Coordinates of C-alpha atoms (C1' of nucleotides) in Angstrom, one line a residue:
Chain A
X2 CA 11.8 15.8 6.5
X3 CA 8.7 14.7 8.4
X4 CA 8.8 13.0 11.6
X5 CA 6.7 10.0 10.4
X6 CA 8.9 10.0 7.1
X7 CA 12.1 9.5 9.0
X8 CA 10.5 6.8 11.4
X9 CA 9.6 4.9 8.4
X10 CA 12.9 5.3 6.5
X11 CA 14.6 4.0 9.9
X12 CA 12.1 1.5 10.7
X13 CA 12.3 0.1 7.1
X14 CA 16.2 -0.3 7.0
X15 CA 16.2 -1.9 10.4
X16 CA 14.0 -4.5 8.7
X17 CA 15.6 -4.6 5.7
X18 CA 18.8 -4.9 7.1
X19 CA 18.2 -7.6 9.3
X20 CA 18.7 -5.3 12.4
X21 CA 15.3 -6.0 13.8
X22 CA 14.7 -10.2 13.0
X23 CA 11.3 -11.5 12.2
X24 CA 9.2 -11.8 15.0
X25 CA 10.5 -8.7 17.1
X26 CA 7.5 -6.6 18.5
X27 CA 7.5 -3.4 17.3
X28 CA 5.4 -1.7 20.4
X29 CA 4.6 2.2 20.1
X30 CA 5.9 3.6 23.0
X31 CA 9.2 1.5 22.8
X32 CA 9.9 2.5 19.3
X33 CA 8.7 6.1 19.4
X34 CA 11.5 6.5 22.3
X35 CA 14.0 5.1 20.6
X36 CA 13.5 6.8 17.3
X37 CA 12.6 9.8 19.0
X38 CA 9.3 10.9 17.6
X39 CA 5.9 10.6 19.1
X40 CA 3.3 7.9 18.8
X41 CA 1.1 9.8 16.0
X42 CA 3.6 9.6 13.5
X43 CA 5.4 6.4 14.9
X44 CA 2.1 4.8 14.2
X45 CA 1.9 6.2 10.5
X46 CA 5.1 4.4 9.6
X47 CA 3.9 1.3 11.1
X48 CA 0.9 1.6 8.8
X49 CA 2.9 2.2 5.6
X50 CA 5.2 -0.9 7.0
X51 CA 2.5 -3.2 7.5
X52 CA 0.5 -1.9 4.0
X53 CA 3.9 -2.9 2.3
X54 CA 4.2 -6.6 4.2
X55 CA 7.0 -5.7 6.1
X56 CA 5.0 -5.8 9.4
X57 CA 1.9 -7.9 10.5
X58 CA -0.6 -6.7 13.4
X59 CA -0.3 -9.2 16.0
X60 CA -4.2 -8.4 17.1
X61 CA -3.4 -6.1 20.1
X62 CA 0.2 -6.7 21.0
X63 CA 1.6 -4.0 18.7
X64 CA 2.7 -5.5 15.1
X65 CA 5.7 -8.0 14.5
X66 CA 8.7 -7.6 11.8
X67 CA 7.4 -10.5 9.4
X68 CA 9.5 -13.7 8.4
X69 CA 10.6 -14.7 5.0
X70 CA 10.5 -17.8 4.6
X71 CA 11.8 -19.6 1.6
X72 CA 7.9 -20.6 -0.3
X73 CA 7.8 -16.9 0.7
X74 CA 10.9 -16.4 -2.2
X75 CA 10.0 -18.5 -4.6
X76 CA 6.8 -17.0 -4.5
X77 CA 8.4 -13.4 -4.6
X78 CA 10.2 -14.6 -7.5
X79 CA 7.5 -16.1 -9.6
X80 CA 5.7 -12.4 -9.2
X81 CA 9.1 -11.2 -9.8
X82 CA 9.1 -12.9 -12.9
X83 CA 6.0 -11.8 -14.4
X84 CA 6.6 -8.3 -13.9
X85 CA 10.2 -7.6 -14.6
X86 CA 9.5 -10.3 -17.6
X87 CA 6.8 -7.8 -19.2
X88 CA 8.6 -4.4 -18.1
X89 CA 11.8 -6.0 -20.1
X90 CA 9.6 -6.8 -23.1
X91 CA 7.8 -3.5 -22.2
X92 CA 10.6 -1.4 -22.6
X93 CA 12.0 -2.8 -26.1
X94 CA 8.8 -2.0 -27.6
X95 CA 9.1 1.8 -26.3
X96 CA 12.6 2.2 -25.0
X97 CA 14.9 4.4 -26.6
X98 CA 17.7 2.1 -28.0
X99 CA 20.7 4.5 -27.5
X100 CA 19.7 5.1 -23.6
X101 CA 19.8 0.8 -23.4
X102 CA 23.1 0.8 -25.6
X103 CA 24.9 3.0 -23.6
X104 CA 24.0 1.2 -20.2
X105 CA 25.0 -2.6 -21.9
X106 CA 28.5 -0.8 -22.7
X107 CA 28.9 0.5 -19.3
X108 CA 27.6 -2.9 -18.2
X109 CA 29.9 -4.9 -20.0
X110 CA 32.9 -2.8 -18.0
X111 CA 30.9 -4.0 -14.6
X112 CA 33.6 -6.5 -13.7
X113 CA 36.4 -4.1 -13.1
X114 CA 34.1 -2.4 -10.5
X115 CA 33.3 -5.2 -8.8
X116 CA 36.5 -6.7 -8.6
X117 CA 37.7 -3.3 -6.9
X118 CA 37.1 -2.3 -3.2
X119 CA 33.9 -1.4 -1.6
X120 CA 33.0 2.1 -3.4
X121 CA 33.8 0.7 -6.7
X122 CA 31.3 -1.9 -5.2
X123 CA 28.6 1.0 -5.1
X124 CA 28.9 2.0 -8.3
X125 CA 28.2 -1.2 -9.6
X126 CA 25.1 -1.1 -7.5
X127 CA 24.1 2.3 -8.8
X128 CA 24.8 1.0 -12.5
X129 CA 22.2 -1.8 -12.3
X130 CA 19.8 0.7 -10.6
X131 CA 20.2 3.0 -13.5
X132 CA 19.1 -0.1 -15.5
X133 CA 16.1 -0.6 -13.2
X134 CA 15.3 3.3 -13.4
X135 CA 15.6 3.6 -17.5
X136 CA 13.2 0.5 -17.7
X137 CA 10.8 2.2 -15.5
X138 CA 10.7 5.4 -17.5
X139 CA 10.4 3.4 -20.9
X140 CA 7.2 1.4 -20.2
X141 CA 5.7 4.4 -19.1
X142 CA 3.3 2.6 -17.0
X143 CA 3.0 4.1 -13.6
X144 CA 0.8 0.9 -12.6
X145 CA 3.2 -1.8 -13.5
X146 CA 6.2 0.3 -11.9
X147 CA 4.9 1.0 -8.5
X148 CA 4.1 -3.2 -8.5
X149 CA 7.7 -3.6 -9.2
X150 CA 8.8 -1.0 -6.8
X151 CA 6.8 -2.7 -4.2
X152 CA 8.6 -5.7 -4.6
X153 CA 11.8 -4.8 -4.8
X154 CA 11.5 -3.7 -0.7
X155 CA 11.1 -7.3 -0.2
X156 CA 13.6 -8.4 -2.8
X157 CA 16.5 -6.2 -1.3
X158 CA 16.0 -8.1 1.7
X159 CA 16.0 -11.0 0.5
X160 CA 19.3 -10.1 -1.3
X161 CA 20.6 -9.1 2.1
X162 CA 20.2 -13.2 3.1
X163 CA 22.6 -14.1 0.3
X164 CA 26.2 -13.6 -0.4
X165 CA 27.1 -11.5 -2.9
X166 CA 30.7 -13.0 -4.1
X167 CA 32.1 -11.4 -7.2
X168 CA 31.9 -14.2 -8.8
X169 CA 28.2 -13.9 -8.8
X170 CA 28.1 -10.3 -9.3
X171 CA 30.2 -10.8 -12.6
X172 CA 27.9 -13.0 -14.0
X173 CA 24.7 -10.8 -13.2
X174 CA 26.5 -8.0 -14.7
X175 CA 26.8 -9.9 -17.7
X176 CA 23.2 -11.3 -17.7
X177 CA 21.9 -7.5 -16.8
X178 CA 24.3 -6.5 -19.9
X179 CA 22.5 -9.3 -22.1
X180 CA 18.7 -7.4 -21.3
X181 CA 20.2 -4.1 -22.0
X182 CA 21.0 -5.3 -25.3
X183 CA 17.5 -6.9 -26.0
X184 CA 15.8 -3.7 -24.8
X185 CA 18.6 -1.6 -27.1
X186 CA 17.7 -4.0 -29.8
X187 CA 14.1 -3.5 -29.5
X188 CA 13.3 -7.0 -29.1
X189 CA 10.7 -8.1 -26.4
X190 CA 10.8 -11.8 -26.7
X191 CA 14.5 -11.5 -26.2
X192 CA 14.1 -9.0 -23.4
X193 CA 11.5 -10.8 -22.0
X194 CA 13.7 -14.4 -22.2
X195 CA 17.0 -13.1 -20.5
X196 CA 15.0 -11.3 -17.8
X197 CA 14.4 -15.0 -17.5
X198 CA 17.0 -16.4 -17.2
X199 CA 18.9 -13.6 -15.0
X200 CA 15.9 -14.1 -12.4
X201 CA 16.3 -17.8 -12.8
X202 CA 20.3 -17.4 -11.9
X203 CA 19.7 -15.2 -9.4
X204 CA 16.5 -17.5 -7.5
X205 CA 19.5 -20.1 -7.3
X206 CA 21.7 -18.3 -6.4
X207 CA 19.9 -17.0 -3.3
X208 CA 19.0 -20.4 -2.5
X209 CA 22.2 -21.9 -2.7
X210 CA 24.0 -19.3 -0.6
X211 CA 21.2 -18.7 1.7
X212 CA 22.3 -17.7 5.4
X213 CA 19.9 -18.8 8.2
X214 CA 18.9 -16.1 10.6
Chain B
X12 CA -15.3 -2.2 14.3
X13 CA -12.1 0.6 14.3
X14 CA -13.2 4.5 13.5
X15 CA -10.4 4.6 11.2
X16 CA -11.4 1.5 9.1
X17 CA -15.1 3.1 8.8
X18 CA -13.7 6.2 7.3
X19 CA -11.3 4.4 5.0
X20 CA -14.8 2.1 4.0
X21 CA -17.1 5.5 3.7
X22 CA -14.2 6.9 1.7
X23 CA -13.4 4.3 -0.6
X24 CA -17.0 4.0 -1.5
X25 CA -17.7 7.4 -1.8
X26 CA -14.5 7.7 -4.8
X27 CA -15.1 3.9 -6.1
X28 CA -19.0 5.0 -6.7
X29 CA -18.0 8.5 -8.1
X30 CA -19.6 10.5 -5.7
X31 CA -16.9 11.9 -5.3
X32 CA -15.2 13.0 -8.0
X33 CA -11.4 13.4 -9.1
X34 CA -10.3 16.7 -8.2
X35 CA -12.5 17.1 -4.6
X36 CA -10.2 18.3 -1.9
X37 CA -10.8 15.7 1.1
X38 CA -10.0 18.3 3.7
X39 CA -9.4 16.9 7.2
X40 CA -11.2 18.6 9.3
X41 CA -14.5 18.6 6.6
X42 CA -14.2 15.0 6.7
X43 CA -14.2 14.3 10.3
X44 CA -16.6 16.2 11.1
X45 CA -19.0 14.6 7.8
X46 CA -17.9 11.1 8.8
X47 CA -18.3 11.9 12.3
X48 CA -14.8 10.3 13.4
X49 CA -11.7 12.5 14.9
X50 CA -8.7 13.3 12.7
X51 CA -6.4 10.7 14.0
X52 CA -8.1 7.6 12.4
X53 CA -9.2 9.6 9.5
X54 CA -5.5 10.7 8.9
X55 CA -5.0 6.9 8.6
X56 CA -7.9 6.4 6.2
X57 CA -6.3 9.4 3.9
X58 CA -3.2 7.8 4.4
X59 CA -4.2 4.2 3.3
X60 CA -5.9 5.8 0.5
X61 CA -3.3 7.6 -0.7
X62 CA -1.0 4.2 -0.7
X63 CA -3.5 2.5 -3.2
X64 CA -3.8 5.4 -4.9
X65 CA -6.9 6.5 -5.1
X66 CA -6.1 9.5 -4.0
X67 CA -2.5 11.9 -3.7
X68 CA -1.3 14.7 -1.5
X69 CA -1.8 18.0 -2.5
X70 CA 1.2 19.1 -1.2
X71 CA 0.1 21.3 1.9
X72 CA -3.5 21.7 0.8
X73 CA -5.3 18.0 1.6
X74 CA -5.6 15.0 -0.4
X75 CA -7.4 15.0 -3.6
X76 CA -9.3 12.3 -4.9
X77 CA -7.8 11.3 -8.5
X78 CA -8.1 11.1 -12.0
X79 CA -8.4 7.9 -14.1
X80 CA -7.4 9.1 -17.5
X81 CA -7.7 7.0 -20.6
X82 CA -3.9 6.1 -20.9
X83 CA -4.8 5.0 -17.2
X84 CA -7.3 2.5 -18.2
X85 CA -5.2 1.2 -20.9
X86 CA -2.1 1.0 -18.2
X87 CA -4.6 -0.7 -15.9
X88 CA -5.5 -3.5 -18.3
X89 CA -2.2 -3.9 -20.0
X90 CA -1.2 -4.6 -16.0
X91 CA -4.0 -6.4 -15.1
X92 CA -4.0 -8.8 -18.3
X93 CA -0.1 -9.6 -17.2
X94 CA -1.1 -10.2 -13.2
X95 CA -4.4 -12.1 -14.2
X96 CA -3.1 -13.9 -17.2
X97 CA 0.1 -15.6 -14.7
X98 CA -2.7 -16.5 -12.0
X99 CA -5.1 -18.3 -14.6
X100 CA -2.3 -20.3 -15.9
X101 CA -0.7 -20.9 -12.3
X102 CA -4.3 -21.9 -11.3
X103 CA -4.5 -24.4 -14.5
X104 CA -1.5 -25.7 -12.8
X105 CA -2.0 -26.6 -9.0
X106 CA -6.0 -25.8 -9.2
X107 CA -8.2 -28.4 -8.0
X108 CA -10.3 -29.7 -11.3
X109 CA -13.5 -30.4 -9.6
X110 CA -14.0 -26.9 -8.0
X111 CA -13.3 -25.0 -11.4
X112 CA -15.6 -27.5 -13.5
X113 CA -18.3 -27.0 -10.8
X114 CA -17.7 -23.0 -11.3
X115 CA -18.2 -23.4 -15.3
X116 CA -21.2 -25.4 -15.1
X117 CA -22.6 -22.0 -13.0
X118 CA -20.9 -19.7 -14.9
X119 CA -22.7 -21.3 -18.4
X120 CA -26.1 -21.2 -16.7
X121 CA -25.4 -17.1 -15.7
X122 CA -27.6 -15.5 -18.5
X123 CA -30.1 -17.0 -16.1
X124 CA -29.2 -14.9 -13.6
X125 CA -28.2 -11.6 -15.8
X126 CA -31.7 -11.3 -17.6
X127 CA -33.2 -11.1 -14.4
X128 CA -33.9 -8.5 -12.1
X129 CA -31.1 -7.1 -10.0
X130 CA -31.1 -9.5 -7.3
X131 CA -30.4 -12.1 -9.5
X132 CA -27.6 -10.3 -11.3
X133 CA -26.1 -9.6 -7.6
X134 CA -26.0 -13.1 -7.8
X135 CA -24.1 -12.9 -10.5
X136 CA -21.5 -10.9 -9.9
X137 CA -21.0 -13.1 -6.4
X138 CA -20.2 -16.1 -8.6
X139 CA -18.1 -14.3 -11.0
X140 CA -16.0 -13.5 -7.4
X141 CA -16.5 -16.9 -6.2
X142 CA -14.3 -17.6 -9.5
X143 CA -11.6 -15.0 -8.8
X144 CA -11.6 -15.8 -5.1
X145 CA -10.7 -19.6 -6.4
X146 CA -8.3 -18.8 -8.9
X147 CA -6.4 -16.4 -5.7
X148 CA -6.8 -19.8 -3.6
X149 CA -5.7 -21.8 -6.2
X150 CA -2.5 -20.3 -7.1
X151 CA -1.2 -20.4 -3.5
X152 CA 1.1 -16.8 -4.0
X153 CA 0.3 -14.1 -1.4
X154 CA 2.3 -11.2 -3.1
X155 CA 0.4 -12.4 -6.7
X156 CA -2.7 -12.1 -4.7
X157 CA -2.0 -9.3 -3.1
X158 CA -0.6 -7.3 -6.3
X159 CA -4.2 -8.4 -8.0
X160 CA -5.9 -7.2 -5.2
X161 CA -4.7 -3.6 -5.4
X162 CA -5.5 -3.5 -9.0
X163 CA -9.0 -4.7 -8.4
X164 CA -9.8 -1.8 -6.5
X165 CA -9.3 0.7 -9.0
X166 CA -10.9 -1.9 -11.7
X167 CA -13.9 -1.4 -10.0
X168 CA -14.0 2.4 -10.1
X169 CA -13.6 1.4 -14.3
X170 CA -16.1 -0.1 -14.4
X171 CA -18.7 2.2 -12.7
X172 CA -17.7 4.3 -15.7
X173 CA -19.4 1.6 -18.1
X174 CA -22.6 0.6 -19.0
X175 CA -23.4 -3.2 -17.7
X176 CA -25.7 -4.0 -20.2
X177 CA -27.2 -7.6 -20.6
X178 CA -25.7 -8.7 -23.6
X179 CA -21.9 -7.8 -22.5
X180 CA -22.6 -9.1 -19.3
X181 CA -23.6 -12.9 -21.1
X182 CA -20.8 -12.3 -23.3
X183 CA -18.4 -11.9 -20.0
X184 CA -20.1 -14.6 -18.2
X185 CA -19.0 -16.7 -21.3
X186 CA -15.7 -15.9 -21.3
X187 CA -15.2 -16.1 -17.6
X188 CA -16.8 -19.9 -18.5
X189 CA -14.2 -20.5 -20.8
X190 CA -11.2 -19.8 -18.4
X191 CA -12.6 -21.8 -15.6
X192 CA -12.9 -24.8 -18.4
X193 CA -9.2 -24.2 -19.2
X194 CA -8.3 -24.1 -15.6
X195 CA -10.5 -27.6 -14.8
X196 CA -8.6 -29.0 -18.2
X197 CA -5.4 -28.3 -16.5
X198 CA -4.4 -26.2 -19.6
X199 CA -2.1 -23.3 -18.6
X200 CA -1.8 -21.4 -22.4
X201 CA -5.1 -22.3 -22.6
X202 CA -5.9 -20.5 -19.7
X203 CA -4.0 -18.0 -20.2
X204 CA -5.3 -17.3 -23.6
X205 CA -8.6 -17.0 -22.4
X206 CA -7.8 -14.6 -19.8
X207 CA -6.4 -12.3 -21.9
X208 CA -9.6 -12.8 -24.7
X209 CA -12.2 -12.1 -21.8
X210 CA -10.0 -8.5 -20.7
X211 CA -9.3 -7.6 -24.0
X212 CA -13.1 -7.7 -24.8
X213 CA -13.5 -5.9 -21.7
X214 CA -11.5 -3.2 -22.2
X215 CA -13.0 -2.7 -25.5
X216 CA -16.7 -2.8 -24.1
X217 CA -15.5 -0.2 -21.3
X218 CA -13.9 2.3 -23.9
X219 CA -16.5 2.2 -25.9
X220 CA -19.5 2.8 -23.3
X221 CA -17.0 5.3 -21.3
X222 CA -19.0 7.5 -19.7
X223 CA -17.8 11.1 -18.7
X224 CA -17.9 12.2 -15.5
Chain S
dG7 C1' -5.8 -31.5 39.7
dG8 C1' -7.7 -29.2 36.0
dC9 C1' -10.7 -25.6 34.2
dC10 C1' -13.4 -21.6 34.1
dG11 C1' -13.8 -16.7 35.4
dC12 C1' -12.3 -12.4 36.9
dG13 C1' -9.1 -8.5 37.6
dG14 C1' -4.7 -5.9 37.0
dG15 C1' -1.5 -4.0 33.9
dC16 C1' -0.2 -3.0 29.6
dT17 C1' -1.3 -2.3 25.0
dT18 C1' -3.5 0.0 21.2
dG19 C1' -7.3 3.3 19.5
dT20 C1' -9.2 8.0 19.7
dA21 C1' -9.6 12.8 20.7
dT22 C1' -7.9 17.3 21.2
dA23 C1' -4.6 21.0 21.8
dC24 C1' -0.5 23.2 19.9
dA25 C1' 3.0 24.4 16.5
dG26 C1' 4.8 25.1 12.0
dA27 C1' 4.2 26.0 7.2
dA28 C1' 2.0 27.3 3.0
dG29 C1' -1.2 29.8 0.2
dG30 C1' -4.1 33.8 -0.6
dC31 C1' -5.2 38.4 -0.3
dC32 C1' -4.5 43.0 0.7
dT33 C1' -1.6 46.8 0.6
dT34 C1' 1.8 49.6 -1.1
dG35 C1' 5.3 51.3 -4.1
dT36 C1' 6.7 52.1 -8.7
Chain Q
dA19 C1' -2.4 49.8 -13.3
dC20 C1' 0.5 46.1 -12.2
dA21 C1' 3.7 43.7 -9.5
dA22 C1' 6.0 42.5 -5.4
dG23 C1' 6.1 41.9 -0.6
dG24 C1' 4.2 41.0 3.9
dC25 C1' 0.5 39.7 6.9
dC26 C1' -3.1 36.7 8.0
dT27 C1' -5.9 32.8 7.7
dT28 C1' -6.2 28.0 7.4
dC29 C1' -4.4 24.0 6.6
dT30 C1' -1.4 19.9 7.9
dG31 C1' 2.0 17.8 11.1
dT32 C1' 3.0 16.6 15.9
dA33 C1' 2.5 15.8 20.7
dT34 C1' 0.0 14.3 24.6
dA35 C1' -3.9 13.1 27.4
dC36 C1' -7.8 10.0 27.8
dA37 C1' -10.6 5.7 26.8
dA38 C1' -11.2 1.1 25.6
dG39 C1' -9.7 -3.6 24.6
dC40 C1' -6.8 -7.6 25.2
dC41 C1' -3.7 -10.8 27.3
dC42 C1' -1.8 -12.9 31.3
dG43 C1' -2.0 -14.5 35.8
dC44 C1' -4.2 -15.7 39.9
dG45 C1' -7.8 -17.6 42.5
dG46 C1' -11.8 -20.2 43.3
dC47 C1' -14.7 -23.9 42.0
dC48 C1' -16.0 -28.3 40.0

DNA sequence: GGCCGCGGGCTTGTATACAGAAGGCCTTGT
DNA sequence: ACAAGGCCTTCTGTATACAAGCCCGCGGCC
């Protein structure tokens, strides 16, 4: 792995992961020591970061880890909502219906993972990704998925400000079931209308339970 | 200003205006000795390029500049009309009437402009941005700006490919008349629907005057 | 006492030297 | 003659040295 790959990938989780707080400066020299790579491709990742919002030049005192501030989420979400709203309709259209079918069923059985320790936890994480992944291949649109996947650095840390109770996470699994099903059904209004209302759900919930930094 | 941001600029031109065409290997050391910087800041231009993809690592032999197929033009539009079609109807919204009606009354006096000469059509295409830089202003969402923005630049590298002929252009400058009047009317379907009328006819005007490179 | 100007220190921006890797070509064996 | 393997060239990736810019703080001046 490249030097300026792994800076980024460390950089980016320390962000994402609340480890390094908005408005902590990121200087060169500092952060190339402490990663253990030079400047050159220290200064790579900090390009990528910045390119993807994480990071904001702070005109010649090195760049700062960028706030979130809650228009900033609402604002995420709206976005959110357009894209995921059309990928969702995107993928009934073209999706293969047994691929969709077979994650609603797996979906539906969510609750007994998330009830369960931590690793069950994981799976459950990896389930919905799967989701995310099959209705990236089915809209076959490599300019609508790299928007999404753009957002979805932000949206994970977002997620990270909320609390993830399994009561919550039983009810996305069910809302995430009900778009499986639309997609399997090949219907993109309906698709289209429970990526809706999952976003919706989700928007309030992260607002409700949102923890200050 | 910064050596790197003049060889992302010379760069970017050079692929936008086809001069350089998909397939050239941008090699560094060629470059940075044609652009007259050092590799360092051209590195970063290469880098940013490759982000917005315009171009893509050649795994161990340069960066090439790349392709825009067909199915990429359609994938571009069917994106763009989602992004652009959300921030017409957000603009309807929360836009300010006055500016929007002002824009129209331009915008329906553009034929003007178009049969001229090409200074006057420059003028043209600065009000058309006037209108999209007050529909991004309007709408008051950084990541839906943002997200519109990266599309944009490839959009113009379309439309290099396609003949701007008078009569489309007073056709467009129509249809760009009719969204601003659905924005000042505070209509968001309205709005909406025009948006995707005017890219619709676009992309149709584009596929049809494609020219091969 | 407040404001403007200048200098020191630290920061980023750039250039270049070095190392590692990958592809191409030549050679050699079958 | 063809294929496979190794060497060599050339590229990218990384490190470091150098230059330029900016902010902060101090001092003088109004």
């Amino acid at each position: 792995m490249r030097a300026s790959d792994k800076a980024y990938a460390a950089l980016r989780d320390d962000i994402i992961e609340w480890r390094l707080l908005p408005g902590t400066v990121l200087a060169e020299v500092e952060q190339s020591e402490r990663l253990g790579v030079s400047r050159t491709p220290l200064r790579e990742a900090l390009s990528r970061l910045t390119a993807e919002g994480l990071t904001r030049t702070a005109g010649g005192r090195g760049v700062v880890v960028t706030d979130i501030s809650l228009e900033d989420i609402d604002e995420l979400f709206e976005l959110r909502e357009t894209l995921e709203g059309k990928a969702a309709a995107l993928a009934a259209e073209r999706g293969d219906a047994a691929t969709f079918e077979q994650l609603r069923n797996e979906l539906l059985q969510a609750p007994q993972l998330i009830s369960g320790a931590d690793p069950a936890r994981h799976d459950y994480y990896g389930l919905v990704g799967r989701l995310d992944a099959a209705i990236d291949a089915a809209i076959s649109n490599s300019y609508l998925v790299q928007a999404m996947r753009s957002l979805r650095v932000h949206l994970v840390r977002v997620r990270r400000l909320a609390a993830d109770d399994a009561e919550r996470l039983t009810s996305a699994a069910a809302e995430h079931a009900a778009i499986a099903e639309a997609i399997a059904a090949g219907n993109p209004r309906l698709a289209e209308a429970a990526t809706t209302l999952h976003l919706h759900r989700s928007l309030s919930h992260v607002k409700a339970t949102h923890i200050p930094h």
